[in-house]
Short mmCIF file of C-alpha atoms in Angstrom, two decimals:
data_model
loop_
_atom_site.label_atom_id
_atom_site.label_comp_id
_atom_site.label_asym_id
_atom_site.label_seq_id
_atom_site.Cartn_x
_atom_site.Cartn_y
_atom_site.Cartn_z
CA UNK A 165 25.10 24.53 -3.53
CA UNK A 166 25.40 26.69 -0.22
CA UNK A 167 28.26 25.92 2.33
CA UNK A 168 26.11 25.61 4.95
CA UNK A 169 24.36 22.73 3.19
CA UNK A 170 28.16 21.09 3.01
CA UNK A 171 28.52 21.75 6.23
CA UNK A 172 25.71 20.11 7.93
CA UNK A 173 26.59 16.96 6.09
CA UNK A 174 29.87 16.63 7.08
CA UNK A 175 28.34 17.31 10.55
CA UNK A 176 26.11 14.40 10.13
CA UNK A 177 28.73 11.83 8.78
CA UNK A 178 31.40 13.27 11.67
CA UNK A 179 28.37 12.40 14.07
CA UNK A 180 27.33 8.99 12.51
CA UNK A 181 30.74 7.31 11.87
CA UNK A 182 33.20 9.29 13.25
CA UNK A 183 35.57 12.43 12.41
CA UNK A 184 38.25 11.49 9.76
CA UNK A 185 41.50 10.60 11.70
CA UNK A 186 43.56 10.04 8.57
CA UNK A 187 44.99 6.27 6.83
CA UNK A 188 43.46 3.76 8.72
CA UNK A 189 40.12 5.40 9.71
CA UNK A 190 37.36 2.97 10.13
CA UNK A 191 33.67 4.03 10.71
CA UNK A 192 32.34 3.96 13.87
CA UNK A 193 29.56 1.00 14.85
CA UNK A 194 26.16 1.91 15.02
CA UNK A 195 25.23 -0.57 18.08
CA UNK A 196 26.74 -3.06 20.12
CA UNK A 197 24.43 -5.82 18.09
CA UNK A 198 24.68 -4.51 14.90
CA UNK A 199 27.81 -2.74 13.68
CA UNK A 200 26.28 -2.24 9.99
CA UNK A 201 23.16 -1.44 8.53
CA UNK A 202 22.82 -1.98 4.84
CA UNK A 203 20.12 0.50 4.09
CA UNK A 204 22.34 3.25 6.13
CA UNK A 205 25.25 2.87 4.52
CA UNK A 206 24.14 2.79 1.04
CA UNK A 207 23.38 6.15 1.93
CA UNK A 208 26.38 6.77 4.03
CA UNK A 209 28.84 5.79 1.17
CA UNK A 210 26.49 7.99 -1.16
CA UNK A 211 27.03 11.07 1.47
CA UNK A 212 30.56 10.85 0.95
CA UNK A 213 30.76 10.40 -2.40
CA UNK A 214 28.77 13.56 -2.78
CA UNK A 215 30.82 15.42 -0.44
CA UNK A 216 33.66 14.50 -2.56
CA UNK A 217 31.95 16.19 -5.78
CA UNK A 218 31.37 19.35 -3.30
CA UNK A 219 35.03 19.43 -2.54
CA UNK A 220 35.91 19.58 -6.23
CA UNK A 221 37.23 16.52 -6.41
CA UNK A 222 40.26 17.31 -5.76
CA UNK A 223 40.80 15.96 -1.96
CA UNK A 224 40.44 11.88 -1.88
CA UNK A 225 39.52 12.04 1.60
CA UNK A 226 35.74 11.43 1.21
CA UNK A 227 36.05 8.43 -1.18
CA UNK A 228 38.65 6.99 1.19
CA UNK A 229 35.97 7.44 3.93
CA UNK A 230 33.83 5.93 1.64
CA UNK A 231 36.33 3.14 0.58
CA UNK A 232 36.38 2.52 4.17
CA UNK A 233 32.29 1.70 4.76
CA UNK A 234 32.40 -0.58 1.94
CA UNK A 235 35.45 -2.87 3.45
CA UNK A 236 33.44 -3.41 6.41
CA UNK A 237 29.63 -3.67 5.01
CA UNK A 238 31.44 -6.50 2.71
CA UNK A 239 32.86 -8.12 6.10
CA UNK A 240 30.36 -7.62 8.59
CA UNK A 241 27.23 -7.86 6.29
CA UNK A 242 28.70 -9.97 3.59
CA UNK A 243 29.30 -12.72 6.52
CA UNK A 244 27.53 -15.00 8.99
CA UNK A 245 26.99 -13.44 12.29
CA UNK A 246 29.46 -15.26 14.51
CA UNK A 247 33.22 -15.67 15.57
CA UNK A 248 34.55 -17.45 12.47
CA UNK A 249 32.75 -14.48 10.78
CA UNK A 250 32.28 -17.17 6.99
CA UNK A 251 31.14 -15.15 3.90
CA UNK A 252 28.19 -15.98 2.52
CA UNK A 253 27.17 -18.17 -0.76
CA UNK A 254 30.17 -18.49 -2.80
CA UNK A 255 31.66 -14.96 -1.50
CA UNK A 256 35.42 -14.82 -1.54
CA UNK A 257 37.71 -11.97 -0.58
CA UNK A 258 38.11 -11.24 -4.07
CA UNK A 259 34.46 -11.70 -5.04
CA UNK A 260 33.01 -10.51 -1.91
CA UNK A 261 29.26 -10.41 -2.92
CA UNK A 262 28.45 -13.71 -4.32
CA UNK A 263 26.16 -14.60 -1.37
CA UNK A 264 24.37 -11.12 -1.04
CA UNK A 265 24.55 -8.65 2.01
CA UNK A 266 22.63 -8.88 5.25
CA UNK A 267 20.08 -6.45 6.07
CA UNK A 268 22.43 -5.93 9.54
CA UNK A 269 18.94 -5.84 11.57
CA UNK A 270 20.12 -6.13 15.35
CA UNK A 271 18.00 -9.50 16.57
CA UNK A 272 19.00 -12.24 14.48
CA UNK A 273 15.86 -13.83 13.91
CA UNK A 274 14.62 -10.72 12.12
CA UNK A 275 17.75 -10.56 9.43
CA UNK A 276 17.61 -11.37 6.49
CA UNK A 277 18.09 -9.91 2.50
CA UNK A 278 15.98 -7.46 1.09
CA UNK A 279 16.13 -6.93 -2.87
CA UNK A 280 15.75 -2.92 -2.17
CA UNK A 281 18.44 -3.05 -0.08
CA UNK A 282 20.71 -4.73 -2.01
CA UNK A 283 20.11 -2.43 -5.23
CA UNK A 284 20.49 0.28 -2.94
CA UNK A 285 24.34 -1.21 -2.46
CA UNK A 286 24.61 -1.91 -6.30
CA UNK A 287 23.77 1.99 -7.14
CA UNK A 288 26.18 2.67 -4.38
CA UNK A 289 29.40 1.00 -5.96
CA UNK A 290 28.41 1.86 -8.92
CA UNK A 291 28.40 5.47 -8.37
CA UNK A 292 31.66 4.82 -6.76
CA UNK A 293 32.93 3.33 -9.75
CA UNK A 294 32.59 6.54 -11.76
CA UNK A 295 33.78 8.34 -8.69
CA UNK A 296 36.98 6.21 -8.65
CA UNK A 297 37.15 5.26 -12.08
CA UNK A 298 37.85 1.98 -11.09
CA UNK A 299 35.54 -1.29 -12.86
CA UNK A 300 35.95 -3.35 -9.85
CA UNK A 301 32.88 -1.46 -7.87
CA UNK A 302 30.38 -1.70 -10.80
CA UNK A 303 31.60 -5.29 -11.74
CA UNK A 304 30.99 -6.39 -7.41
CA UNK A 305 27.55 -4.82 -8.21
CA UNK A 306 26.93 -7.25 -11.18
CA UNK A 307 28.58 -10.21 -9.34
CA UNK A 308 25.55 -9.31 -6.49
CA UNK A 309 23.02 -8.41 -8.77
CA UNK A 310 23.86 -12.02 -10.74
CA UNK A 311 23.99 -13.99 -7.59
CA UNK A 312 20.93 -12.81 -5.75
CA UNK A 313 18.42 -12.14 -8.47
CA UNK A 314 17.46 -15.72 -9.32
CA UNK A 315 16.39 -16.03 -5.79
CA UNK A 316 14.30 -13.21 -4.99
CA UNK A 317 12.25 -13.91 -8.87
CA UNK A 318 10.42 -16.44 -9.71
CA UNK A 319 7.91 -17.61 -12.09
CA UNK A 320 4.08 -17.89 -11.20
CA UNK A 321 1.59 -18.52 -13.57
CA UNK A 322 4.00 -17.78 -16.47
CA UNK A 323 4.75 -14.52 -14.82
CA UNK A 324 8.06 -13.61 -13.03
CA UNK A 325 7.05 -12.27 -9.47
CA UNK A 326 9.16 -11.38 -6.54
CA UNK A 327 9.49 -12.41 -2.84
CA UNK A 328 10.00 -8.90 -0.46
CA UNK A 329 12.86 -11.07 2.05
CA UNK A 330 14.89 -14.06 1.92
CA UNK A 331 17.06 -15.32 4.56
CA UNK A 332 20.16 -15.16 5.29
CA UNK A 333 21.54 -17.87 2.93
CA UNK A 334 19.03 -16.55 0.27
CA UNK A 335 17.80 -20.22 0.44
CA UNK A 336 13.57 -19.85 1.43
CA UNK A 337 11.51 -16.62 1.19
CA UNK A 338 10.48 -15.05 4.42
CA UNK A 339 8.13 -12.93 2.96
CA UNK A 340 6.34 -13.68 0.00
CA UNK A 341 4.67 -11.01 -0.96
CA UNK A 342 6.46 -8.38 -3.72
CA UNK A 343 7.64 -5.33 -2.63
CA UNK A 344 5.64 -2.35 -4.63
CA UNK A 345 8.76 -0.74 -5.75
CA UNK A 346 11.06 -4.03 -6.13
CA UNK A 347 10.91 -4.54 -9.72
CA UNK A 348 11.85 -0.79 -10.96
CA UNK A 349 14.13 -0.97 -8.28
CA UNK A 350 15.68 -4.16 -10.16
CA UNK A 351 14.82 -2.40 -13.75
CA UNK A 352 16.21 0.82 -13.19
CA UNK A 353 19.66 -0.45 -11.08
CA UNK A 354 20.55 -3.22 -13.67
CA UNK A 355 20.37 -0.60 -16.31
CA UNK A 356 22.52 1.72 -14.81
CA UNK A 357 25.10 -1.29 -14.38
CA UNK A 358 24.77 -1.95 -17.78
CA UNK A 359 25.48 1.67 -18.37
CA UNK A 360 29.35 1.37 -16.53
CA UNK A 361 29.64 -2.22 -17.68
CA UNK A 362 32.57 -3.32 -20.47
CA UNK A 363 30.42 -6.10 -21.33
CA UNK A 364 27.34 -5.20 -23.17
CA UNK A 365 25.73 -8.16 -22.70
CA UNK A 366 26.07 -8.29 -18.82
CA UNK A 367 22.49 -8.45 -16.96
CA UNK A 368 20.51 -9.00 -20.37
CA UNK A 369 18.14 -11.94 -18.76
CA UNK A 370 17.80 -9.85 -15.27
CA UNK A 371 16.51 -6.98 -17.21
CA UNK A 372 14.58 -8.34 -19.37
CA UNK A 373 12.56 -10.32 -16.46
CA UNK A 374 12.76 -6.74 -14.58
CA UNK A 375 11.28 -5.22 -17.67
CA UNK A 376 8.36 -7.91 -17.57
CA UNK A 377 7.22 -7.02 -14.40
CA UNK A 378 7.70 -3.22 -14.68
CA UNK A 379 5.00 -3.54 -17.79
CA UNK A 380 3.17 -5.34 -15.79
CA UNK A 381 2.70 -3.07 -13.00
CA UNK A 382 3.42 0.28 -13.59
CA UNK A 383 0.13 1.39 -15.30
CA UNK A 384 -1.75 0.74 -11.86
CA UNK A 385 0.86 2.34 -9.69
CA UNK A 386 -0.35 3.55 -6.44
CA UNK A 387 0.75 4.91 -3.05
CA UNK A 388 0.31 6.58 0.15
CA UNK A 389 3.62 6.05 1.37
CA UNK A 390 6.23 9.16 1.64
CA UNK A 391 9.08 6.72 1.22
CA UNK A 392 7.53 4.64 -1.47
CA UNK A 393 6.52 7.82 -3.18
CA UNK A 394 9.78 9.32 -3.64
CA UNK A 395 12.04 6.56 -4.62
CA UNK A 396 9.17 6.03 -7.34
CA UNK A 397 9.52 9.53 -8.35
CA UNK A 398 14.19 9.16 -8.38
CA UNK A 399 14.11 5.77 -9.74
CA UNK A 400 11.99 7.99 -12.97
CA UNK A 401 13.79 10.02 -13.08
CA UNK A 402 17.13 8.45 -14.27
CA UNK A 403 15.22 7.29 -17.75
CA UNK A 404 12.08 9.96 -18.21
CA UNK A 405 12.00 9.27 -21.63
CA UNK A 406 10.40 6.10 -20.95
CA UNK A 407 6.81 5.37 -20.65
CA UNK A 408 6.29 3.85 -17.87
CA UNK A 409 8.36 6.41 -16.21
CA UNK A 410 6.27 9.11 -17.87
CA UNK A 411 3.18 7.07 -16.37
CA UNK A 412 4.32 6.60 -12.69
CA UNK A 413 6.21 9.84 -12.05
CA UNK A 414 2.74 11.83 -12.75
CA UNK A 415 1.11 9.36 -10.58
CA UNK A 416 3.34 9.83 -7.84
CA UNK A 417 2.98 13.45 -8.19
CA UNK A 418 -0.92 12.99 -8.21
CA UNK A 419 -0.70 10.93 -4.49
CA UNK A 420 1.76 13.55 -2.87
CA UNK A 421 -0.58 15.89 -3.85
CA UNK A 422 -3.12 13.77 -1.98
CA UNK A 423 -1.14 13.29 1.23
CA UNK A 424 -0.96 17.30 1.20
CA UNK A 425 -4.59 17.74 0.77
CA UNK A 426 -5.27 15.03 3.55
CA UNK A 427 -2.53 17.46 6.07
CA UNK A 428 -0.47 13.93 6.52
CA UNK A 429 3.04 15.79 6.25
CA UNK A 430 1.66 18.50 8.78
CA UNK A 431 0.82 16.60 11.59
CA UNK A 432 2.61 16.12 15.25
CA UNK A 433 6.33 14.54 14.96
CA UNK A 434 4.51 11.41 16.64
CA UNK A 435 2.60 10.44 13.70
CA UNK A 436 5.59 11.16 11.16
CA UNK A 437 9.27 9.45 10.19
CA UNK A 438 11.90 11.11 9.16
CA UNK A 439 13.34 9.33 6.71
CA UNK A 440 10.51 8.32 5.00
CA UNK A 441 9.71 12.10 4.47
CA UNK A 442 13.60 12.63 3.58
CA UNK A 443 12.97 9.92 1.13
CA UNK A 444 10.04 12.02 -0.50
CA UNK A 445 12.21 15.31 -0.64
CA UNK A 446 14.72 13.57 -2.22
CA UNK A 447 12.97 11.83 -4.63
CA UNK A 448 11.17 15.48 -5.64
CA UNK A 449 14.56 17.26 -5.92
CA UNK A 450 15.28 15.02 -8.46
CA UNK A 451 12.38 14.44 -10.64
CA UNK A 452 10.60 17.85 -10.17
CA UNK A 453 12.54 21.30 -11.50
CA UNK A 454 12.00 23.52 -7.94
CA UNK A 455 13.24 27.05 -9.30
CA UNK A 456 10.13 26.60 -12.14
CA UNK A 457 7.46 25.78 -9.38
CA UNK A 458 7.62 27.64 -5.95
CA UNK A 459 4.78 25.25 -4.36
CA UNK A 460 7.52 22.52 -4.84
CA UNK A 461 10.02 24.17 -3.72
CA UNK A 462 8.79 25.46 -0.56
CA UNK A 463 7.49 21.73 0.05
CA UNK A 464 10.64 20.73 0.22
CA UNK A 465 12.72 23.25 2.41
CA UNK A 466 9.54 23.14 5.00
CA UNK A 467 10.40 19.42 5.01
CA UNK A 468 13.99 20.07 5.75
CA UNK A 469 13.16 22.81 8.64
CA UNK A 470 11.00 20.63 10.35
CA UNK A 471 13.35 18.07 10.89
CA UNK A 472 16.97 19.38 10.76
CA UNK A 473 16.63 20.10 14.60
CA UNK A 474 15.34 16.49 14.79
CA UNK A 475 17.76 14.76 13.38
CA UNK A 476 18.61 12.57 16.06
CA UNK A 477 15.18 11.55 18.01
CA UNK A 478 14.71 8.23 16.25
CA UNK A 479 18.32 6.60 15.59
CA UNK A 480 21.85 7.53 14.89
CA UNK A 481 22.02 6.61 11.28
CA UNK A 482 19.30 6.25 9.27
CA UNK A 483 17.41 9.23 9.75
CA UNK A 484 20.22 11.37 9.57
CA UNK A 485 21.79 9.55 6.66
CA UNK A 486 18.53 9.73 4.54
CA UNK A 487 18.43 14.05 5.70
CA UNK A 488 22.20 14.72 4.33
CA UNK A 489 21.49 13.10 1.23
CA UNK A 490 17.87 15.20 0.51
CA UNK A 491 20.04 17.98 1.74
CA UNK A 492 23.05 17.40 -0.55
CA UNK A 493 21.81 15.14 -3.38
CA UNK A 494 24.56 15.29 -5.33
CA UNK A 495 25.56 11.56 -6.45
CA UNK A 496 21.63 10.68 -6.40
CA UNK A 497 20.70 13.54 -9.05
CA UNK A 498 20.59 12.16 -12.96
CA UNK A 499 20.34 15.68 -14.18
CA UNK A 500 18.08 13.62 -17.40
CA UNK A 501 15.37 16.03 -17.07
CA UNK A 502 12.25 16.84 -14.86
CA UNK A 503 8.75 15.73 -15.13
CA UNK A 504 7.91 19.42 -13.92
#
């Protein structure tokens, strides 16, 4: 790990939420509509968490930081938008995640829950949990993963399927199509709850369901999406023992290979997003062994020069967010083996 890398994270999260002003410190809104952004701050509490492994461990500064985006995701997302600010579901201040967490999109007729975004939170406290070594973060993940699961699955044709969004009060689908990713999302997330869990029987039902679908779909995986591709690719690679990870991880590998051929990652900024390409990087850090194959390698660090003076052209959070964690993918990195 270079300092420079350390240093243009801390850069980012300085510039996204605001330089560390000691006790107290609370992260600075995103917008005026919106303070908090689910997606971005599953990264953002990642980031820290990271940083905190950089720093040895040793300073509590970045998990206080990161203590500090939780509280208010759990009371700005975990609540109705409006004054009296009323959790959601059965939330309670103690059990703050009972009802799910809002996507935090800005207009409110576009909010909503999104299962990706939600196991995106559940893999953030629980990486916080080992962080902390404290049960509380991996046992709010269960409570969520519990509470919101029946809703987004349901049963078709003997089959569980999955809607892509629910609203608000997780109480009608808004989109009912399934999301390509959702169930190894669901699979892979519930497992590594399991993993921190005292209780080994937590989540059996969810992952079992998760596991249904999963052997359903992952022999006729598919993609041409940079994002898709490379949370595919780290979602393998935290079990790539198992088969279907074996299966998808060498057909993700086969379609980035495609979208290279086809010139899609070298064409005009116009045409591209950077976090969906900083979603790609990541996911190849983690699944592919770089200092064994220079072509991967040097597709990742021209990924991360063509952006890093880019960082902010799009927004103020997510972008950036998605760039320090490719950059510094500590907390995100299983370190279970490569599929190259």
């Amino acid at each position: 790990m270079s300092a420079r890398k350390v240093q243009v994270v801390q850069k980012i999260l300085d510039d996204v939420y605001g330089p560390y002003t000691g006790p107290g410190w609370r992260p600075a809104a995103f917008s005026g509509r919106s303070r908090r952004y689910l997606w971005s701050d599953a990264f953002g509490v990642c980031n820290y968490i990271s940083m905190h492994y950089a720093a040895g461990s040793k300073d509590q500064q970045y998990l206080d930081q990161a203590d500090a985006v939780i509280d208010d995701v759990h009371e700005t997302l975990g609540c109705y938008r409006g004054k009296d600010k009323k959790r959601l579901g059965a939330a309670t201040d103690e059990h703050p995640l009972l009802g799910g967490l809002r996507i935090g999109k800005e207009d409110p007729d576009d909010d909503g829950q999104y299962f990706h975004y939600l196991t995106k939170w559940m893999f953030a406290l629980n990486r916080m949990k080992i962080a902390r070594d404290d049960d509380k973060y991996n046992r709010w993940a269960i409570e969520l993963a519990e509470s919101v699961h029946s809703k987004f699955v349901r049963v078709e044709g003997g089959r569980p399927r999955m809607f892509w969004k629910l609203s608000v009060d997780l109480s009608c689908p808004m989109t009912w199509s399934e999301g390509n990713l959702d169930p190894f999302d669901g699979y892979v997330t519930y497992r590594l709850l399991l993993e921190q869990s005292r209780n080994a029987m937590a989540l059996q039902q969810e992952i079992s369901e998760m596991k249904a679908m999963v052997a359903r779909k992952y022999m006729v995986y598919s993609s041409s999406d940079e994002l898709d591709l490379g949370e595919a690719l780290w979602l393998c690679s935290w079990f790539p023992d198992d088969n279907w990870a074996q299966v998808v991880a060498h057909k993700s590998i086969a379609c980035i290979d495609e979208l290279y051929a086809e010139g899609r990652l070298a064409r005009s900024q116009a045409t591209r997003l950077m976090f969906r390409e900083m979603g790609l990087t990541m996911g190849m850090r983690c699944a592919i062994n770089l200092n064994a194959h220079d072509k991967w390698r040097a597709r990742v660090d021209q990924l991360h020069d063509f952006w890093e003076d880019k960082l902010y052209t799009r927004d103020r959070d997510i972008s950036p967010l998605m760039y320090a964690s490719s950059v510094l993918p500590i907390v995100f990195e299983p370190n279970r083996g490569y599929f190259l």
